[in-house]
mmCIF file of C-alpha atoms in Angstrom:
data_model
loop_
_atom_site.group_PDB
_atom_site.id
_atom_site.type_symbol
_atom_site.label_atom_id
_atom_site.label_comp_id
_atom_site.label_asym_id
_atom_site.label_seq_id
_atom_site.Cartn_x
_atom_site.Cartn_y
_atom_site.Cartn_z
ATOM 1 C CA MET A 141 0.000 0.000 0.000
ATOM 2 C CA ASP A 142 1.373 3.423 -0.944
ATOM 3 C CA HIS A 143 0.926 5.540 2.159
ATOM 4 C CA SER A 144 3.095 8.539 1.478
ATOM 5 C CA GLY A 145 3.567 8.923 -2.232
ATOM 6 C CA HIS A 146 7.203 7.822 -2.010
ATOM 7 C CA GLY A 147 6.760 4.502 -3.772
ATOM 8 C CA MET A 148 5.368 1.147 -2.842
ATOM 9 C CA MET A 149 6.068 0.580 0.854
ATOM 10 C CA THR A 150 5.648 -3.184 0.424
ATOM 11 C CA ASP A 151 8.691 -3.370 -1.854
ATOM 12 C CA LEU A 152 11.203 -1.882 0.585
ATOM 13 C CA PRO A 153 14.270 -4.076 1.187
ATOM 14 C CA PRO A 154 15.526 -4.686 4.753
ATOM 15 C CA PHE A 155 16.524 -1.437 6.437
ATOM 16 C CA THR A 156 20.146 -0.323 6.538
ATOM 17 C CA LEU A 157 21.447 3.159 7.335
ATOM 18 C CA GLY A 158 22.760 3.503 3.787
ATOM 19 C CA ARG A 159 19.340 2.719 2.318
ATOM 20 C CA GLY A 160 17.621 4.999 4.802
ATOM 21 C CA LEU A 161 19.792 7.968 3.830
ATOM 22 C CA GLU A 162 19.112 7.642 0.093
ATOM 23 C CA TRP A 163 17.521 10.742 -1.474
ATOM 24 C CA SER A 164 13.704 10.510 -1.587
ATOM 25 C CA PRO A 165 12.317 14.035 -1.173
ATOM 26 C CA ASP A 166 8.894 14.835 0.206
ATOM 27 C CA PRO A 167 7.857 17.815 -2.001
ATOM 28 C CA PHE A 168 6.224 19.754 0.858
ATOM 29 C CA PHE A 169 9.213 19.532 3.202
ATOM 30 C CA LEU A 170 11.736 20.039 0.407
ATOM 31 C CA VAL A 171 10.106 23.349 -0.577
ATOM 32 C CA ALA A 172 9.690 24.372 3.084
ATOM 33 C CA CYS A 173 13.361 23.675 3.893
ATOM 34 C CA LEU A 174 14.631 25.518 0.802
ATOM 35 C CA LEU A 175 12.351 28.460 1.589
ATOM 36 C CA GLY A 176 13.512 28.541 5.216
ATOM 37 C CA LEU A 177 17.189 28.530 4.204
ATOM 38 C CA GLY A 178 16.607 31.106 1.458
ATOM 39 C CA LEU A 179 14.794 33.601 3.703
ATOM 40 C CA TYR A 180 17.383 33.244 6.463
ATOM 41 C CA GLY A 181 20.215 33.717 3.956
ATOM 42 C CA TRP A 182 18.475 36.838 2.585
ATOM 43 C CA GLY A 183 18.286 38.274 6.119
ATOM 44 C CA VAL A 184 21.969 37.640 6.853
ATOM 45 C CA VAL A 185 23.076 39.138 3.501
ATOM 46 C CA ARG A 186 20.871 42.195 4.066
ATOM 47 C CA LEU A 187 22.439 42.821 7.481
ATOM 48 C CA ARG A 188 25.979 42.360 6.137
ATOM 49 C CA ARG A 189 25.382 44.788 3.258
ATOM 50 C CA ARG A 190 24.132 47.319 5.794
ATOM 51 C CA GLY A 191 27.328 46.884 7.779
ATOM 52 C CA ASP A 192 25.681 45.038 10.680
ATOM 53 C CA ALA A 193 27.144 41.880 12.165
ATOM 54 C CA TRP A 194 25.271 38.605 12.603
ATOM 55 C CA PRO A 195 26.859 35.790 14.663
ATOM 56 C CA VAL A 196 28.196 32.967 12.495
ATOM 57 C CA GLY A 197 27.268 30.465 15.219
ATOM 58 C CA ARG A 198 23.589 31.364 14.864
ATOM 59 C CA THR A 199 23.692 30.855 11.108
ATOM 60 C CA VAL A 200 25.407 27.479 11.517
ATOM 61 C CA ALA A 201 22.865 26.336 14.149
ATOM 62 C CA TYR A 202 19.910 27.374 11.980
ATOM 63 C CA VAL A 203 21.244 25.736 8.818
ATOM 64 C CA ILE A 204 21.979 22.463 10.640
ATOM 65 C CA GLY A 205 18.505 22.615 12.216
ATOM 66 C CA VAL A 206 16.790 22.919 8.821
ATOM 67 C CA LEU A 207 19.037 20.214 7.367
ATOM 68 C CA THR A 208 17.997 17.817 10.163
ATOM 69 C CA VAL A 209 14.372 18.308 9.034
ATOM 70 C CA ALA A 210 15.429 17.542 5.462
ATOM 71 C CA LEU A 211 17.401 14.520 6.694
ATOM 72 C CA VAL A 212 14.342 12.774 8.130
ATOM 73 C CA MET A 213 11.752 14.025 5.619
ATOM 74 C CA CYS A 214 13.603 14.087 2.269
ATOM 75 C CA THR A 215 15.366 10.724 2.429
ATOM 76 C CA LYS A 216 14.162 7.124 2.490
ATOM 77 C CA LEU A 217 14.006 7.416 6.282
ATOM 78 C CA ASN A 218 10.591 8.909 5.505
ATOM 79 C CA ASP A 219 9.652 5.852 3.413
ATOM 80 C CA TYR A 220 10.824 3.358 6.019
ATOM 81 C CA GLY A 221 9.164 5.477 8.720
ATOM 82 C CA MET A 222 5.781 4.656 7.193
ATOM 83 C CA VAL A 223 6.161 0.932 7.939
ATOM 84 C CA MET A 224 8.801 0.706 10.704
ATOM 85 C CA PHE A 225 7.975 2.083 14.162
ATOM 86 C CA SER A 226 11.666 2.431 15.065
ATOM 87 C CA VAL A 227 12.481 4.596 12.017
ATOM 88 C CA HIS A 228 9.314 6.640 12.516
ATOM 89 C CA MET A 229 10.388 7.280 16.114
ATOM 90 C CA VAL A 230 13.769 8.589 14.908
ATOM 91 C CA GLN A 231 11.860 10.986 12.634
ATOM 92 C CA HIS A 232 9.591 12.083 15.482
ATOM 93 C CA MET A 233 12.387 12.649 17.971
ATOM 94 C CA VAL A 234 14.575 14.589 15.513
ATOM 95 C CA ILE A 235 11.813 16.818 14.134
ATOM 96 C CA SER A 236 10.192 17.553 17.504
ATOM 97 C CA MET A 237 13.257 17.911 19.735
ATOM 98 C CA LEU A 238 16.549 18.307 17.888
ATOM 99 C CA SER A 239 15.470 20.412 14.873
ATOM 100 C CA PRO A 240 13.496 23.014 16.930
ATOM 101 C CA ILE A 241 16.392 23.579 19.351
ATOM 102 C CA LEU A 242 18.900 24.160 16.542
ATOM 103 C CA ILE A 243 16.489 26.377 14.563
ATOM 104 C CA LEU A 244 15.749 28.469 17.668
ATOM 105 C CA LEU A 245 19.467 28.820 18.455
ATOM 106 C CA GLY A 246 19.680 30.499 15.039
ATOM 107 C CA GLY A 247 17.499 33.380 16.286
ATOM 108 C CA PRO A 248 15.282 33.568 13.152
ATOM 109 C CA ILE A 249 12.785 36.031 14.686
ATOM 110 C CA THR A 250 15.552 38.388 15.830
ATOM 111 C CA LEU A 251 17.070 38.217 12.351
ATOM 112 C CA ALA A 252 13.696 38.954 10.725
ATOM 113 C CA LEU A 253 13.078 41.965 12.979
ATOM 114 C CA ARG A 254 16.511 43.350 12.138
ATOM 115 C CA ALA A 255 16.440 42.592 8.407
ATOM 116 C CA LEU A 256 12.849 43.431 7.423
ATOM 117 C CA PRO A 257 12.345 47.062 6.348
ATOM 118 C CA VAL A 258 10.109 49.355 8.398
ATOM 119 C CA ALA A 259 6.860 50.067 6.549
ATOM 120 C CA ALA A 260 5.858 53.573 5.528
ATOM 121 C CA ARG A 261 3.966 55.573 8.112
ATOM 122 C CA GLY A 262 0.380 54.448 8.496
ATOM 123 C CA ARG A 263 1.022 51.130 6.751
ATOM 124 C CA LYS A 264 1.690 47.618 7.973
ATOM 125 C CA GLY A 265 4.416 45.547 6.353
ATOM 126 C CA PRO A 266 5.813 42.089 7.233
ATOM 127 C CA ARG A 267 7.866 43.523 10.126
ATOM 128 C CA GLU A 268 4.841 45.241 11.699
ATOM 129 C CA LEU A 269 2.716 42.110 11.304
ATOM 130 C CA LEU A 270 5.444 40.029 12.974
ATOM 131 C CA LEU A 271 5.630 42.486 15.891
ATOM 132 C CA ALA A 272 1.825 42.399 16.237
ATOM 133 C CA LEU A 273 1.946 38.592 16.358
ATOM 134 C CA LEU A 274 4.726 38.645 18.994
ATOM 135 C CA HIS A 275 2.591 40.905 21.200
ATOM 136 C CA SER A 276 -0.674 39.043 20.576
ATOM 137 C CA ARG A 277 -2.722 37.276 23.239
ATOM 138 C CA TYR A 278 -2.706 34.163 21.056
ATOM 139 C CA LEU A 279 1.081 33.843 21.262
ATOM 140 C CA ARG A 280 1.048 34.531 25.006
ATOM 141 C CA VAL A 281 -1.240 31.522 25.403
ATOM 142 C CA VAL A 282 0.513 29.054 23.067
ATOM 143 C CA THR A 283 3.976 29.773 24.517
ATOM 144 C CA HIS A 284 2.861 29.587 28.168
ATOM 145 C CA PRO A 285 4.090 26.521 30.105
ATOM 146 C CA ALA A 286 0.480 25.707 31.067
ATOM 147 C CA PHE A 287 -0.123 25.115 27.343
ATOM 148 C CA THR A 288 3.247 23.965 25.988
ATOM 149 C CA ILE A 289 3.992 21.223 28.527
ATOM 150 C CA PRO A 290 0.583 19.440 28.229
ATOM 151 C CA MET A 291 0.745 19.791 24.412
ATOM 152 C CA PHE A 292 4.279 18.361 24.385
ATOM 153 C CA VAL A 293 3.104 15.366 26.438
ATOM 154 C CA ALA A 294 -0.169 14.906 24.518
ATOM 155 C CA SER A 295 1.772 14.704 21.241
ATOM 156 C CA LEU A 296 3.021 11.357 22.501
ATOM 157 C CA TYR A 297 0.293 9.711 24.551
ATOM 158 C CA ALA A 298 -2.877 11.124 22.929
ATOM 159 C CA LEU A 299 -1.505 10.470 19.449
ATOM 160 C CA TYR A 300 0.100 7.021 19.619
ATOM 161 C CA PHE A 301 -2.332 5.415 22.034
ATOM 162 C CA THR A 302 -5.516 6.461 20.174
ATOM 163 C CA PRO A 303 -6.841 5.744 16.641
ATOM 164 C CA LEU A 304 -5.749 9.280 15.624
ATOM 165 C CA PHE A 305 -2.256 8.083 14.713
ATOM 166 C CA ASP A 306 -3.553 5.360 12.365
ATOM 167 C CA PHE A 307 -5.934 7.862 10.750
ATOM 168 C CA LEU A 308 -3.145 10.368 10.052
ATOM 169 C CA MET A 309 -0.754 7.691 8.784
ATOM 170 C CA GLY A 310 -3.407 6.558 6.306
ATOM 171 C CA SER A 311 -2.786 9.442 3.905
ATOM 172 C CA MET A 312 0.046 11.590 2.634
ATOM 173 C CA ALA A 313 -1.692 14.798 3.813
ATOM 174 C CA GLY A 314 -2.268 13.312 7.275
ATOM 175 C CA HIS A 315 1.356 12.235 7.569
ATOM 176 C CA ILE A 316 2.623 15.707 6.557
ATOM 177 C CA ALA A 317 0.188 17.371 9.000
ATOM 178 C CA MET A 318 1.459 15.142 11.827
ATOM 179 C CA MET A 319 5.117 15.947 11.094
ATOM 180 C CA VAL A 320 4.365 19.679 10.866
ATOM 181 C CA HIS A 321 2.572 19.364 14.221
ATOM 182 C CA PHE A 322 5.630 17.685 15.808
ATOM 183 C CA LEU A 323 7.880 20.490 14.568
ATOM 184 C CA ALA A 324 5.457 23.238 15.671
ATOM 185 C CA VAL A 325 5.017 21.739 19.152
ATOM 186 C CA GLY A 326 8.787 21.486 19.547
ATOM 187 C CA LEU A 327 9.241 25.114 18.495
ATOM 188 C CA VAL A 328 6.630 26.551 20.891
ATOM 189 C CA PHE A 329 7.869 24.325 23.749
ATOM 190 C CA PHE A 330 11.539 25.263 23.433
ATOM 191 C CA TRP A 331 11.080 28.903 22.324
ATOM 192 C CA PRO A 332 10.508 30.427 25.809
ATOM 193 C CA ILE A 333 13.121 28.070 27.285
ATOM 194 C CA MET A 334 15.874 28.921 24.785
ATOM 195 C CA GLY A 335 15.343 32.673 25.166
ATOM 196 C CA VAL A 336 17.309 33.628 22.036
ATOM 197 C CA ASP A 337 14.397 35.305 20.243
ATOM 198 C CA PRO A 338 12.008 37.846 21.801
ATOM 199 C CA GLY A 339 8.704 36.375 22.902
ATOM 200 C CA PRO A 340 5.677 37.089 25.101
ATOM 201 C CA ASN A 341 6.807 34.703 27.867
ATOM 202 C CA ARG A 342 10.362 35.134 29.055
ATOM 203 C CA PRO A 343 10.904 33.487 32.473
ATOM 204 C CA GLY A 344 14.182 33.620 34.404
ATOM 205 C CA TYR A 345 16.916 31.053 33.839
ATOM 206 C CA LEU A 346 15.917 28.871 36.791
ATOM 207 C CA MET A 347 12.275 28.735 35.650
ATOM 208 C CA ARG A 348 13.395 27.830 32.127
ATOM 209 C CA MET A 349 15.338 24.857 33.472
ATOM 210 C CA LEU A 350 12.298 23.749 35.489
ATOM 211 C CA GLU A 351 10.108 23.979 32.347
ATOM 212 C CA LEU A 352 12.624 21.870 30.441
ATOM 213 C CA PHE A 353 12.772 19.141 33.082
ATOM 214 C CA ALA A 354 8.977 19.172 33.540
ATOM 215 C CA GLY A 355 8.478 17.911 29.981
ATOM 216 C CA MET A 356 11.383 15.538 29.445
ATOM 217 C CA PRO A 357 10.496 12.685 31.868
ATOM 218 C CA PHE A 358 7.253 12.021 29.971
ATOM 219 C CA HIS A 359 9.291 11.107 26.897
ATOM 220 C CA ALA A 360 11.264 8.624 28.967
ATOM 221 C CA PHE A 361 8.068 7.085 30.435
ATOM 222 C CA PHE A 362 6.578 6.798 26.954
ATOM 223 C CA GLY A 363 9.703 5.009 25.725
ATOM 224 C CA ILE A 364 9.666 2.622 28.684
ATOM 225 C CA ALA A 365 5.974 1.803 28.027
ATOM 226 C CA LEU A 366 6.829 0.795 24.446
ATOM 227 C CA MET A 367 9.887 -1.194 25.551
ATOM 228 C CA MET A 368 7.937 -3.168 28.157
ATOM 229 C CA ALA A 369 4.849 -3.863 25.997
ATOM 230 C CA THR A 370 4.178 -7.529 25.255
ATOM 231 C CA ALA A 371 2.077 -6.853 22.125
ATOM 232 C CA PRO A 372 2.152 -4.304 19.276
ATOM 233 C CA MET A 373 0.353 -1.142 20.453
ATOM 234 C CA VAL A 374 -0.043 0.790 17.174
ATOM 235 C CA ASN A 375 -2.078 -0.734 14.336
ATOM 236 C CA THR A 376 -0.077 0.991 11.586
ATOM 237 C CA PHE A 377 3.030 -1.000 12.500
ATOM 238 C CA LYS A 378 1.361 -4.316 13.473
ATOM 239 C CA ASN A 379 1.972 -6.046 10.139
ATOM 240 C CA PRO A 380 5.256 -4.845 8.604
ATOM 241 C CA PRO A 381 5.924 -5.871 4.981
ATOM 242 C CA ALA A 382 7.538 -9.308 4.719
ATOM 243 C CA SER A 383 10.339 -7.803 2.569
ATOM 244 C CA LEU A 384 11.677 -5.960 5.639
ATOM 245 C CA GLY A 385 12.287 -9.184 7.565
ATOM 246 C CA ILE A 386 11.393 -7.643 10.956
ATOM 247 C CA ASP A 387 9.197 -8.587 13.907
ATOM 248 C CA ALA A 388 6.609 -5.923 14.849
ATOM 249 C CA LEU A 389 7.108 -6.288 18.628
ATOM 250 C CA THR A 390 10.913 -6.213 18.414
ATOM 251 C CA ASP A 391 10.697 -3.103 16.231
ATOM 252 C CA GLN A 392 8.290 -1.475 18.709
ATOM 253 C CA ASN A 393 10.675 -2.198 21.577
ATOM 254 C CA ALA A 394 13.460 -0.572 19.540
ATOM 255 C CA ALA A 395 11.199 2.472 18.996
ATOM 256 C CA GLY A 396 10.706 2.692 22.764
ATOM 257 C CA GLY A 397 14.460 2.561 23.336
ATOM 258 C CA ILE A 398 14.951 5.396 20.836
ATOM 259 C CA ALA A 399 12.270 7.550 22.529
ATOM 260 C CA TRP A 400 13.785 6.872 25.950
ATOM 261 C CA ALA A 401 17.387 7.560 24.934
ATOM 262 C CA PHE A 402 16.587 10.594 22.798
ATOM 263 C CA SER A 403 14.914 12.455 25.677
ATOM 264 C CA GLU A 404 18.382 13.005 27.172
ATOM 265 C CA ILE A 405 19.866 14.699 24.080
ATOM 266 C CA PRO A 406 17.755 17.902 24.050
ATOM 267 C CA SER A 407 18.040 18.177 27.833
ATOM 268 C CA VAL A 408 21.840 18.337 27.601
ATOM 269 C CA LEU A 409 21.803 20.663 24.555
ATOM 270 C CA VAL A 410 19.337 23.125 26.088
ATOM 271 C CA LEU A 411 21.006 23.022 29.494
ATOM 272 C CA LEU A 412 24.378 23.879 27.942
ATOM 273 C CA ALA A 413 22.792 26.715 25.936
ATOM 274 C CA LEU A 414 21.042 28.079 29.049
ATOM 275 C CA LEU A 415 24.188 27.976 31.164
ATOM 276 C CA PHE A 416 26.126 29.719 28.389
ATOM 277 C CA GLN A 417 23.395 32.416 28.111
ATOM 278 C CA TRP A 418 23.253 32.810 31.893
ATOM 279 C CA TYR A 419 27.023 33.273 32.083
ATOM 280 C CA GLY A 420 26.911 35.785 29.203
ATOM 281 C CA SER A 421 24.088 37.712 30.905
ATOM 282 C CA GLU A 422 26.063 37.933 34.169
ATOM 283 C CA GLN A 423 29.139 39.132 32.269
ATOM 284 C CA ARG A 424 27.153 41.842 30.455
ATOM 285 C CA GLN A 425 25.607 42.981 33.732
ATOM 286 C CA ALA A 426 29.041 43.177 35.355
ATOM 287 C CA ARG A 427 30.368 45.233 32.418
ATOM 288 C CA ARG A 428 27.380 47.601 32.655
ATOM 289 C CA LYS A 429 28.053 48.137 36.355
ATOM 290 C CA ASP A 430 31.742 48.792 35.653
ATOM 291 C CA ARG A 431 30.876 51.360 32.991
ATOM 292 C CA ALA A 432 28.344 53.027 35.314
ATOM 293 C CA ALA A 433 30.978 53.131 38.076
ATOM 294 C CA GLU A 434 33.465 54.800 35.717
ATOM 295 C CA ARG A 435 30.895 57.408 34.683
ATOM 296 C CA ASP A 436 29.772 58.428 38.169
ATOM 297 C CA GLY A 437 33.059 57.894 40.010
ATOM 298 C CA ASP A 438 31.701 54.774 41.714
ATOM 299 C CA LYS A 439 29.070 56.630 43.734
ATOM 300 C CA GLU A 440 27.465 53.317 44.712
ATOM 301 C CA LEU A 441 30.680 52.247 46.474
ATOM 302 C CA GLU A 442 31.066 55.663 48.069
ATOM 303 C CA ALA A 443 27.488 55.544 49.335
ATOM 304 C CA TYR A 444 28.061 52.073 50.782
ATOM 305 C CA ASN A 445 31.273 53.208 52.514
ATOM 306 C CA ALA A 446 29.445 56.243 53.917
ATOM 307 C CA TYR A 447 26.700 53.922 55.190
ATOM 308 C CA LEU A 448 29.292 51.714 56.931
ATOM 309 C CA ALA A 449 30.942 54.816 58.417
ATOM 310 C CA SER A 450 27.568 56.037 59.773
ATOM 311 C CA LEU A 451 26.942 52.629 61.360
ATOM 312 C CA ASN A 452 30.390 52.741 62.914
ATOM 313 C CA ALA A 453 29.820 56.270 64.264
ATOM 314 C CA ARG A 454 26.448 55.241 65.674
ATOM 315 C CA GLY A 455 28.071 52.279 67.425
ATOM 316 C CA ASN A 456 30.651 54.551 69.026
#
């Protein structure tokens, strides 16, 4: 049965990494990835021509992030992912956890705000519409932890353990919609936590870490549930094509192991990024205080010394 438009799924040979990485583009994701890279490149070039700097590290992170989407959606990993739970789980984990983190580290919203021209007075251009969206009530809701954490968790349990997953996997449009949903959920979950781009919800560093660790254990529990299951739990993957030479339950257990192990990767990546940002923020604050002290002759220190002297005099 041709689920995804990539060819007959029943004719796939046994999975190997080499076969999985063969070029097999999904038209929707191919166009989306090329568009994403093109727009970002336009923004960077525009800033450079204006004489403004843009960190190379951000560009590298963004490009790798988009390429990870292309890796799982424009190769035969996408074909095998239609009939093998383990390969599908690699797709899900990459597109919902790794790709969003890397894309967000690229600061695409900050780049857009800096690169897009300001519209003429009384008019609204792309930059003004983006600013309106950033300040909208809608975005405040969808980036709030009370929304993002349950949505992050529901994308696992409410999808895989209900008939919804089988329904979506039954058509090319449904499969694309599901993958877009995974990417979108990852982006709104990690956006407030990463803190690179401006957004309506910007908690402190400690709260960001708590948000991160509030969502991650559910991925591990989900993986353990699949690993410990004694029967196939998802109809789509119950009867894999004979040409693959795999057992459905063994493949499901492998999918659980991937979900369990992968939950650690974004935790480490985000934690490192947060600690780096926190350190940078402290350094900037210290430099601001030093500059202020130079400007006013360190009045804060003088005032503190005077306060100590007054306490001393009062004691005498």
